[in-house]
PDB file of C-alpha atoms in Angstrom:
ATOM      1  CA  MET A   1      14.437 -58.596  38.524  1.00 54.00           C
ATOM      2  CA  ASP A   2      16.549 -60.774  36.226  1.00 65.00           C
ATOM      3  CA  ARG A   3      19.686 -62.365  37.568  1.00 68.00           C
ATOM      4  CA  GLN A   4      22.812 -60.914  35.929  1.00 91.00           C
ATOM      5  CA  GLU A   5      24.973 -63.284  33.936  1.00 93.00           C
ATOM      6  CA  TYR A   6      28.551 -62.882  35.099  1.00 94.00           C
ATOM      7  CA  PHE A   7      30.198 -63.148  38.510  1.00 95.00           C
ATOM      8  CA  GLU A   8      32.080 -59.911  37.835  1.00 94.00           C
ATOM      9  CA  ASP A   9      28.752 -58.079  37.466  1.00 94.00           C
ATOM     10  CA  ALA A  10      26.692 -59.524  40.327  1.00 95.00           C
ATOM     11  CA  GLY A  11      28.996 -61.695  42.423  1.00 96.00           C
ATOM     12  CA  PHE A  12      27.207 -64.513  44.204  1.00 96.00           C
ATOM     13  CA  LEU A  13      23.858 -63.308  42.817  1.00 95.00           C
ATOM     14  CA  SER A  14      24.914 -63.955  39.219  1.00 96.00           C
ATOM     15  CA  ARG A  15      23.744 -66.783  36.985  1.00 94.00           C
ATOM     16  CA  ALA A  16      27.370 -67.941  36.749  1.00 95.00           C
ATOM     17  CA  ALA A  17      27.565 -68.412  40.538  1.00 96.00           C
ATOM     18  CA  TRP A  18      24.230 -70.210  40.572  1.00 95.00           C
ATOM     19  CA  ARG A  19      25.314 -72.616  37.814  1.00 95.00           C
ATOM     20  CA  ASP A  20      28.709 -73.224  39.404  1.00 96.00           C
ATOM     21  CA  ARG A  21      27.131 -74.642  42.576  1.00 96.00           C
ATOM     22  CA  HIS A  22      26.990 -78.014  40.795  1.00 95.00           C
ATOM     23  CA  ASN A  23      30.771 -77.930  40.318  1.00 96.00           C
ATOM     24  CA  ILE A  24      31.289 -76.964  43.950  1.00 97.00           C
ATOM     25  CA  ARG A  25      29.141 -79.867  45.101  1.00 97.00           C
ATOM     26  CA  ALA A  26      30.993 -82.220  42.769  1.00 96.00           C
ATOM     27  CA  GLY A  27      34.309 -81.104  44.278  1.00 95.00           C
ATOM     28  CA  ASN A  28      33.073 -82.119  47.746  1.00 97.00           C
ATOM     29  CA  ARG A  29      30.573 -84.811  46.802  1.00 97.00           C
ATOM     30  CA  GLU A  30      31.013 -86.983  49.899  1.00 97.00           C
ATOM     31  CA  TRP A  31      30.804 -84.038  52.288  1.00 98.00           C
ATOM     32  CA  PHE A  32      27.678 -82.611  50.720  1.00 98.00           C
ATOM     33  CA  GLN A  33      26.070 -86.065  50.731  1.00 98.00           C
ATOM     34  CA  LEU A  34      26.899 -86.486  54.403  1.00 98.00           C
ATOM     35  CA  ALA A  35      25.492 -83.035  55.153  1.00 98.00           C
ATOM     36  CA  PHE A  36      22.245 -83.789  53.305  1.00 98.00           C
ATOM     37  CA  ASP A  37      21.935 -87.138  55.088  1.00 98.00           C
ATOM     38  CA  LEU A  38      22.471 -85.450  58.445  1.00 98.00           C
ATOM     39  CA  ASN A  39      19.827 -82.883  57.599  1.00 98.00           C
ATOM     40  CA  SER A  40      17.360 -85.686  56.812  1.00 98.00           C
ATOM     41  CA  ILE A  41      17.945 -87.165  60.263  1.00 98.00           C
ATOM     42  CA  LEU A  42      17.505 -83.759  61.908  1.00 98.00           C
ATOM     43  CA  MET A  43      14.178 -83.278  60.146  1.00 98.00           C
ATOM     44  CA  LYS A  44      13.012 -86.727  61.306  1.00 98.00           C
ATOM     45  CA  ILE A  45      13.862 -85.776  64.897  1.00 98.00           C
ATOM     46  CA  ILE A  46      12.006 -82.480  64.498  1.00 97.00           C
ATOM     47  CA  SER A  47       8.963 -84.190  62.981  1.00 97.00           C
ATOM     48  CA  ALA A  48       8.854 -86.665  65.866  1.00 95.00           C
ATOM     49  CA  ALA A  49       9.177 -83.828  68.375  1.00 95.00           C
ATOM     50  CA  MET A  50       6.336 -81.892  66.747  1.00 94.00           C
ATOM     51  CA  ARG A  51       4.071 -84.957  66.984  1.00 92.00           C
ATOM     52  CA  SER A  52       4.818 -85.367  70.686  1.00 89.00           C
ATOM     53  CA  ASN A  53       3.608 -83.283  73.615  1.00 76.00           C
ATOM     54  CA  PRO A  54       6.720 -81.561  74.997  1.00 70.00           C
ATOM     55  CA  GLY A  55       4.777 -80.020  77.883  1.00 77.00           C
ATOM     56  CA  PHE A  56       5.466 -76.603  79.372  1.00 89.00           C
ATOM     57  CA  ASN A  57       7.285 -73.943  77.322  1.00 92.00           C
ATOM     58  CA  TRP A  58      10.431 -74.215  79.464  1.00 95.00           C
ATOM     59  CA  ASP A  59      10.427 -77.984  80.020  1.00 95.00           C
ATOM     60  CA  VAL A  60      13.706 -79.495  78.881  1.00 96.00           C
ATOM     61  CA  GLN A  61      11.991 -81.448  76.069  1.00 96.00           C
ATOM     62  CA  ALA A  62      10.446 -78.265  74.657  1.00 96.00           C
ATOM     63  CA  VAL A  63      13.691 -76.291  74.909  1.00 97.00           C
ATOM     64  CA  ALA A  64      15.722 -79.108  73.350  1.00 97.00           C
ATOM     65  CA  SER A  65      13.273 -79.389  70.441  1.00 97.00           C
ATOM     66  CA  ARG A  66      13.414 -75.661  69.734  1.00 97.00           C
ATOM     67  CA  LEU A  67      17.190 -75.646  69.985  1.00 98.00           C
ATOM     68  CA  LEU A  68      17.395 -78.372  67.348  1.00 98.00           C
ATOM     69  CA  MET A  69      15.003 -76.470  65.087  1.00 98.00           C
ATOM     70  CA  ARG A  70      17.240 -73.407  65.349  1.00 98.00           C
ATOM     71  CA  THR A  71      20.311 -75.536  64.613  1.00 98.00           C
ATOM     72  CA  ALA A  72      18.666 -77.258  61.642  1.00 98.00           C
ATOM     73  CA  VAL A  73      17.795 -73.958  59.968  1.00 98.00           C
ATOM     74  CA  SER A  74      21.374 -72.720  60.418  1.00 98.00           C
ATOM     75  CA  PHE A  75      22.780 -76.029  59.164  1.00 98.00           C
ATOM     76  CA  GLN A  76      20.591 -75.941  56.052  1.00 98.00           C
ATOM     77  CA  ALA A  77      21.768 -72.388  55.365  1.00 98.00           C
ATOM     78  CA  VAL A  78      25.405 -73.481  55.761  1.00 98.00           C
ATOM     79  CA  ILE A  79      24.843 -76.123  53.076  1.00 98.00           C
ATOM     80  CA  LYS A  80      23.212 -73.678  50.648  1.00 98.00           C
ATOM     81  CA  LEU A  81      25.845 -70.989  51.207  1.00 98.00           C
ATOM     82  CA  SER A  82      28.652 -73.546  50.849  1.00 98.00           C
ATOM     83  CA  GLU A  83      27.162 -74.650  47.512  1.00 98.00           C
ATOM     84  CA  LEU A  84      27.740 -71.111  46.280  1.00 98.00           C
ATOM     85  CA  GLY A  85      31.220 -70.884  47.803  1.00 97.00           C
ATOM     86  CA  MET A  86      30.157 -68.133  50.242  1.00 98.00           C
ATOM     87  CA  LEU A  87      32.647 -68.869  53.009  1.00 97.00           C
ATOM     88  CA  SER A  88      32.180 -65.979  55.431  1.00 97.00           C
ATOM     89  CA  PRO A  89      28.390 -66.169  55.854  1.00 98.00           C
ATOM     90  CA  ALA A  90      28.525 -69.987  55.936  1.00 98.00           C
ATOM     91  CA  ARG A  91      31.142 -69.956  58.672  1.00 98.00           C
ATOM     92  CA  THR A  92      29.277 -67.258  60.570  1.00 98.00           C
ATOM     93  CA  LEU A  93      26.375 -69.676  60.824  1.00 98.00           C
ATOM     94  CA  VAL A  94      28.698 -72.550  61.760  1.00 98.00           C
ATOM     95  CA  ARG A  95      29.803 -70.460  64.725  1.00 98.00           C
ATOM     96  CA  THR A  96      26.118 -70.050  65.652  1.00 98.00           C
ATOM     97  CA  ILE A  97      25.766 -73.845  65.629  1.00 98.00           C
ATOM     98  CA  VAL A  98      28.841 -74.202  67.855  1.00 98.00           C
ATOM     99  CA  GLU A  99      27.150 -71.896  70.376  1.00 98.00           C
ATOM    100  CA  ASP A 100      24.015 -74.044  70.124  1.00 98.00           C
ATOM    101  CA  SER A 101      26.179 -77.055  70.974  1.00 98.00           C
ATOM    102  CA  PHE A 102      27.335 -75.437  74.218  1.00 98.00           C
ATOM    103  CA  CYS A 103      23.696 -74.982  75.160  1.00 97.00           C
ATOM    104  CA  ALA A 104      22.903 -78.576  74.185  1.00 97.00           C
ATOM    105  CA  ALA A 105      25.722 -79.914  76.359  1.00 96.00           C
ATOM    106  CA  LYS A 106      24.234 -78.098  79.339  1.00 96.00           C
ATOM    107  CA  LEU A 107      20.731 -79.372  78.551  1.00 96.00           C
ATOM    108  CA  ASP A 108      22.173 -82.885  78.676  1.00 94.00           C
ATOM    109  CA  LYS A 109      23.953 -82.525  82.033  1.00 92.00           C
ATOM    110  CA  ASN A 110      22.323 -79.629  83.889  1.00 94.00           C
ATOM    111  CA  PRO A 111      19.131 -78.546  82.114  1.00 96.00           C
ATOM    112  CA  GLY A 112      17.649 -76.562  84.996  1.00 96.00           C
ATOM    113  CA  ASP A 113      20.707 -74.312  85.209  1.00 96.00           C
ATOM    114  CA  ILE A 114      20.956 -73.414  81.515  1.00 97.00           C
ATOM    115  CA  ILE A 115      17.190 -72.942  81.128  1.00 97.00           C
ATOM    116  CA  GLU A 116      17.180 -70.524  84.056  1.00 96.00           C
ATOM    117  CA  LYS A 117      20.103 -68.659  82.468  1.00 95.00           C
ATOM    118  CA  LEU A 118      18.266 -68.442  79.128  1.00 96.00           C
ATOM    119  CA  ILE A 119      15.256 -66.891  80.842  1.00 94.00           C
ATOM    120  CA  LYS A 120      17.373 -64.440  82.825  1.00 92.00           C
ATOM    121  CA  GLU A 121      19.382 -63.436  79.760  1.00 93.00           C
ATOM    122  CA  SER A 122      16.151 -62.639  77.924  1.00 91.00           C
ATOM    123  CA  ASN A 123      15.278 -60.230  80.724  1.00 89.00           C
ATOM    124  CA  PHE A 124      18.814 -58.813  80.640  1.00 91.00           C
ATOM    125  CA  VAL A 125      18.592 -58.097  76.895  1.00 91.00           C
ATOM    126  CA  ARG A 126      15.186 -56.429  77.170  1.00 89.00           C
ATOM    127  CA  LYS A 127      16.405 -54.159  79.977  1.00 88.00           C
ATOM    128  CA  LYS A 128      19.545 -53.203  78.040  1.00 89.00           C
ATOM    129  CA  GLN A 129      17.411 -52.296  75.020  1.00 91.00           C
ATOM    130  CA  ALA A 130      15.013 -50.280  77.173  1.00 87.00           C
ATOM    131  CA  ASP A 131      17.914 -48.446  78.837  1.00 85.00           C
ATOM    132  CA  PHE A 132      19.347 -47.601  75.410  1.00 91.00           C
ATOM    133  CA  ILE A 133      15.998 -46.209  74.264  1.00 86.00           C
ATOM    134  CA  LEU A 134      15.822 -43.980  77.343  1.00 83.00           C
ATOM    135  CA  ASN A 135      19.476 -42.910  77.363  1.00 84.00           C
ATOM    136  CA  ARG A 136      19.407 -41.977  73.659  1.00 83.00           C
ATOM    137  CA  SER A 137      15.950 -40.368  73.771  1.00 78.00           C
ATOM    138  CA  LEU A 138      14.528 -42.731  71.173  1.00 80.00           C
ATOM    139  CA  PHE A 139      11.097 -42.815  72.757  1.00 71.00           C
ATOM    140  CA  GLU A 140       8.640 -41.545  70.129  1.00 68.00           C
ATOM    141  CA  ASN A 141       5.423 -41.517  72.147  1.00 65.00           C
ATOM    142  CA  HIS A 142       6.287 -38.890  74.743  1.00 68.00           C
ATOM    143  CA  ASP A 143       2.823 -39.157  76.265  1.00 71.00           C
ATOM    144  CA  GLY A 144       3.683 -42.638  77.527  1.00 70.00           C
ATOM    145  CA  ILE A 145       7.280 -42.034  78.575  1.00 78.00           C
ATOM    146  CA  ALA A 146       6.463 -41.911  82.282  1.00 76.00           C
ATOM    147  CA  GLU A 147       4.829 -45.337  82.142  1.00 78.00           C
ATOM    148  CA  PHE A 148       7.736 -46.667  80.090  1.00 73.00           C
ATOM    149  CA  LYS A 149      10.295 -45.411  82.626  1.00 77.00           C
ATOM    150  CA  GLU A 150       8.314 -46.965  85.450  1.00 78.00           C
ATOM    151  CA  ALA A 151       8.183 -50.313  83.652  1.00 76.00           C
ATOM    152  CA  VAL A 152      11.937 -50.191  83.009  1.00 76.00           C
ATOM    153  CA  SER A 153      12.645 -49.384  86.652  1.00 79.00           C
ATOM    154  CA  LYS A 154      10.835 -52.563  87.681  1.00 77.00           C
ATOM    155  CA  MET A 155      12.886 -54.809  85.390  1.00 78.00           C
ATOM    156  CA  GLN A 156      15.262 -57.018  87.305  1.00 78.00           C
ATOM    157  CA  LYS A 157      18.988 -56.733  86.691  1.00 78.00           C
ATOM    158  CA  GLU A 158      20.027 -60.066  85.233  1.00 83.00           C
ATOM    159  CA  LYS A 159      23.225 -61.440  83.681  1.00 86.00           C
ATOM    160  CA  LYS A 160      24.154 -62.240  80.107  1.00 91.00           C
ATOM    161  CA  ILE A 161      25.143 -65.855  79.454  1.00 95.00           C
ATOM    162  CA  ASP A 162      28.915 -66.297  79.404  1.00 95.00           C
ATOM    163  CA  TRP A 163      29.256 -68.880  76.652  1.00 95.00           C
ATOM    164  CA  LYS A 164      32.988 -69.200  77.231  1.00 95.00           C
ATOM    165  CA  ALA A 165      32.333 -70.291  80.806  1.00 95.00           C
ATOM    166  CA  GLU A 166      29.539 -72.607  79.667  1.00 95.00           C
ATOM    167  CA  ALA A 167      31.808 -74.108  77.014  1.00 95.00           C
ATOM    168  CA  ILE A 168      34.962 -74.717  79.007  1.00 94.00           C
ATOM    169  CA  ASN A 169      33.005 -76.206  81.900  1.00 91.00           C
ATOM    170  CA  GLY A 170      31.008 -78.493  79.605  1.00 90.00           C
ATOM    171  CA  GLU A 171      31.493 -81.702  77.661  1.00 91.00           C
ATOM    172  CA  LEU A 172      32.295 -79.869  74.398  1.00 94.00           C
ATOM    173  CA  TRP A 173      35.034 -77.592  75.728  1.00 95.00           C
ATOM    174  CA  ARG A 174      37.340 -78.472  72.806  1.00 95.00           C
ATOM    175  CA  GLN A 175      34.846 -76.788  70.496  1.00 96.00           C
ATOM    176  CA  TYR A 176      35.578 -73.411  72.070  1.00 97.00           C
ATOM    177  CA  LEU A 177      38.759 -73.168  69.993  1.00 96.00           C
ATOM    178  CA  ASN A 178      36.669 -73.532  66.817  1.00 96.00           C
ATOM    179  CA  TYR A 179      34.283 -70.931  68.252  1.00 97.00           C
ATOM    180  CA  MET A 180      37.153 -68.445  68.623  1.00 97.00           C
ATOM    181  CA  ARG A 181      38.643 -69.243  65.231  1.00 97.00           C
ATOM    182  CA  LEU A 182      35.325 -68.880  63.433  1.00 98.00           C
ATOM    183  CA  SER A 183      34.734 -65.574  65.222  1.00 98.00           C
ATOM    184  CA  ASP A 184      38.048 -64.210  63.967  1.00 98.00           C
ATOM    185  CA  ASP A 185      37.798 -65.818  60.532  1.00 97.00           C
ATOM    186  CA  SER A 186      34.288 -64.719  59.583  1.00 97.00           C
ATOM    187  CA  VAL A 187      31.974 -63.339  62.267  1.00 97.00           C
ATOM    188  CA  HIS A 188      33.855 -60.208  63.289  1.00 97.00           C
ATOM    189  CA  THR A 189      35.319 -57.388  61.238  1.00 98.00           C
ATOM    190  CA  SER A 190      38.903 -58.439  61.866  1.00 97.00           C
ATOM    191  CA  ALA A 191      42.287 -58.428  60.155  1.00 97.00           C
ATOM    192  CA  LEU A 192      41.810 -62.110  59.309  1.00 96.00           C
ATOM    193  CA  SER A 193      38.303 -61.722  57.872  1.00 96.00           C
ATOM    194  CA  LEU A 194      39.494 -58.799  55.732  1.00 96.00           C
ATOM    195  CA  ASP A 195      42.526 -60.819  54.628  1.00 94.00           C
ATOM    196  CA  ARG A 196      40.217 -63.170  52.713  1.00 93.00           C
ATOM    197  CA  HIS A 197      39.960 -60.467  50.067  1.00 95.00           C
ATOM    198  CA  LEU A 198      43.710 -60.102  49.676  1.00 94.00           C
ATOM    199  CA  SER A 199      45.870 -62.066  47.225  1.00 92.00           C
ATOM    200  CA  ARG A 200      49.674 -62.150  47.638  1.00 88.00           C
ATOM    201  CA  ASN A 201      52.307 -63.493  45.296  1.00 86.00           C
ATOM    202  CA  ASP A 202      54.499 -66.417  46.418  1.00 83.00           C
ATOM    203  CA  GLU A 203      57.331 -64.116  47.452  1.00 82.00           C
ATOM    204  CA  GLY A 204      55.010 -61.870  49.469  1.00 75.00           C
ATOM    205  CA  THR A 205      56.358 -58.818  47.680  1.00 82.00           C
ATOM    206  CA  CYS A 206      53.080 -57.586  46.183  1.00 88.00           C
ATOM    207  CA  TRP A 207      49.364 -58.034  46.612  1.00 91.00           C
ATOM    208  CA  SER A 208      46.048 -57.439  44.894  1.00 95.00           C
ATOM    209  CA  LEU A 209      42.372 -57.474  45.874  1.00 95.00           C
ATOM    210  CA  LYS A 210      40.238 -60.545  45.274  1.00 94.00           C
ATOM    211  CA  PHE A 211      36.515 -61.289  45.389  1.00 95.00           C
ATOM    212  CA  GLN A 212      35.909 -64.964  44.725  1.00 95.00           C
ATOM    213  CA  LYS A 213      34.360 -68.227  45.836  1.00 96.00           C
ATOM    214  CA  GLY A 214      35.972 -70.481  48.420  1.00 96.00           C
ATOM    215  CA  ASP A 215      38.006 -73.379  47.049  1.00 95.00           C
ATOM    216  CA  ASP A 216      37.273 -77.079  47.608  1.00 96.00           C
ATOM    217  CA  ASP A 217      39.517 -77.380  50.667  1.00 96.00           C
ATOM    218  CA  GLU A 218      37.885 -74.360  52.314  1.00 97.00           C
ATOM    219  CA  ILE A 219      34.421 -75.765  51.608  1.00 97.00           C
ATOM    220  CA  THR A 220      35.535 -79.084  53.115  1.00 97.00           C
ATOM    221  CA  ALA A 221      36.657 -77.320  56.290  1.00 98.00           C
ATOM    222  CA  THR A 222      33.388 -75.402  56.530  1.00 98.00           C
ATOM    223  CA  LEU A 223      31.192 -78.492  56.180  1.00 98.00           C
ATOM    224  CA  HIS A 224      33.429 -80.447  58.560  1.00 98.00           C
ATOM    225  CA  ARG A 225      33.050 -77.863  61.339  1.00 98.00           C
ATOM    226  CA  ALA A 226      29.305 -77.616  60.688  1.00 98.00           C
ATOM    227  CA  VAL A 227      28.760 -81.364  61.025  1.00 98.00           C
ATOM    228  CA  LEU A 228      31.166 -81.564  63.967  1.00 98.00           C
ATOM    229  CA  ALA A 229      29.023 -79.060  65.882  1.00 98.00           C
ATOM    230  CA  THR A 230      25.613 -80.295  64.711  1.00 98.00           C
ATOM    231  CA  VAL A 231      25.858 -84.017  65.462  1.00 98.00           C
ATOM    232  CA  PRO A 232      26.324 -83.604  69.262  1.00 97.00           C
ATOM    233  CA  ILE A 233      23.239 -81.366  69.353  1.00 98.00           C
ATOM    234  CA  GLY A 234      21.210 -84.044  67.606  1.00 98.00           C
ATOM    235  CA  ILE A 235      22.500 -86.723  69.979  1.00 98.00           C
ATOM    236  CA  VAL A 236      21.629 -84.646  73.053  1.00 97.00           C
ATOM    237  CA  VAL A 237      18.151 -83.857  71.757  1.00 97.00           C
ATOM    238  CA  THR A 238      17.420 -87.488  70.894  1.00 98.00           C
ATOM    239  CA  ASN A 239      18.606 -88.454  74.386  1.00 97.00           C
ATOM    240  CA  VAL A 240      16.290 -85.883  75.962  1.00 96.00           C
ATOM    241  CA  LEU A 241      13.358 -86.909  73.745  1.00 95.00           C
ATOM    242  CA  GLU A 242      14.173 -90.627  74.108  1.00 95.00           C
ATOM    243  CA  ASP A 243      14.260 -90.934  70.315  1.00 97.00           C
ATOM    244  CA  VAL A 244      16.245 -94.164  70.117  1.00 97.00           C
ATOM    245  CA  GLN A 245      15.924 -94.741  66.375  1.00 97.00           C
ATOM    246  CA  ASN A 246      17.240 -91.362  65.259  1.00 98.00           C
ATOM    247  CA  ASN A 247      19.898 -91.426  67.961  1.00 98.00           C
ATOM    248  CA  GLY A 248      21.191 -94.632  66.384  1.00 98.00           C
ATOM    249  CA  SER A 249      21.123 -93.038  62.923  1.00 98.00           C
ATOM    250  CA  LEU A 250      23.249 -90.144  64.152  1.00 98.00           C
ATOM    251  CA  ARG A 251      25.806 -92.470  65.705  1.00 96.00           C
ATOM    252  CA  ALA A 252      26.021 -94.474  62.479  1.00 97.00           C
ATOM    253  CA  LEU A 253      26.605 -91.256  60.537  1.00 98.00           C
ATOM    254  CA  CYS A 254      29.535 -90.482  62.868  1.00 96.00           C
ATOM    255  CA  ASP A 255      31.413 -93.464  61.430  1.00 94.00           C
ATOM    256  CA  ARG A 256      31.206 -91.932  57.952  1.00 96.00           C
ATOM    257  CA  PHE A 257      32.161 -88.514  59.322  1.00 97.00           C
ATOM    258  CA  GLN A 258      35.391 -89.772  60.865  1.00 96.00           C
ATOM    259  CA  LYS A 259      36.594 -91.211  57.546  1.00 96.00           C
ATOM    260  CA  LEU A 260      36.333 -87.931  55.625  1.00 97.00           C
ATOM    261  CA  PRO A 261      39.069 -85.251  55.381  1.00 95.00           C
ATOM    262  CA  ASP A 262      38.638 -82.162  57.553  1.00 95.00           C
ATOM    263  CA  GLY A 263      39.977 -79.585  55.096  1.00 94.00           C
ATOM    264  CA  ARG A 264      42.243 -76.593  55.551  1.00 91.00           C
ATOM    265  CA  ASN A 265      42.655 -75.360  59.098  1.00 91.00           C
ATOM    266  CA  ILE A 266      40.391 -72.477  60.056  1.00 93.00           C
TER     267      ILE A 266
END
């Protein structure tokens, strides 16, 4: 299906939005360049990890490699969404990366503990889903319901990971404030996330609805928080994988990062 021409007709799917991504990148040239350079380093780490033999599925090297792959995909999506000025979905993914960073911090200091919690949470989620299916009578194959109930009864009761506890007891505890702000700003249906589509006059006496791209300062803030969360993950993973070269590249990139503006407060 052809892309519609004007933003008013198709929003971020319009040709106008697609063309304007060049202007958005130009307005934050240094930040986008830094983000692309960081992504190149991440992909080098991933390529090196894929060539190595990480061992067992739940060995710390294997978990760290997969965590970085998850982070890299989210980070790449943040860049593409930011190019279009799509603040809410970009920041939703930044919050995902912040959560990844809490996991990375634990892999660096206490890998056995967080890996065990990841396994137990997987069991917790499966049991909660199975309980929901039974409690809401969503089981379609009634011939096998007895076997399904028996299997559910044998599932162990595990705990969900408390990422707040993991964060505030870890090396990246300061990031938990960004985690909360991003949750309110974009992830959840909240007064603040709805307020993005409200425009007030300077006196605050009247308002109107708005549906538009983020401005340069908002894009700056989004990319800043994305890089801020992603770099520590890369450093942890290169430490775990003993990837000295890419670890050095990440630390060199940090010098550039610290010299750039951080944008409007989220």
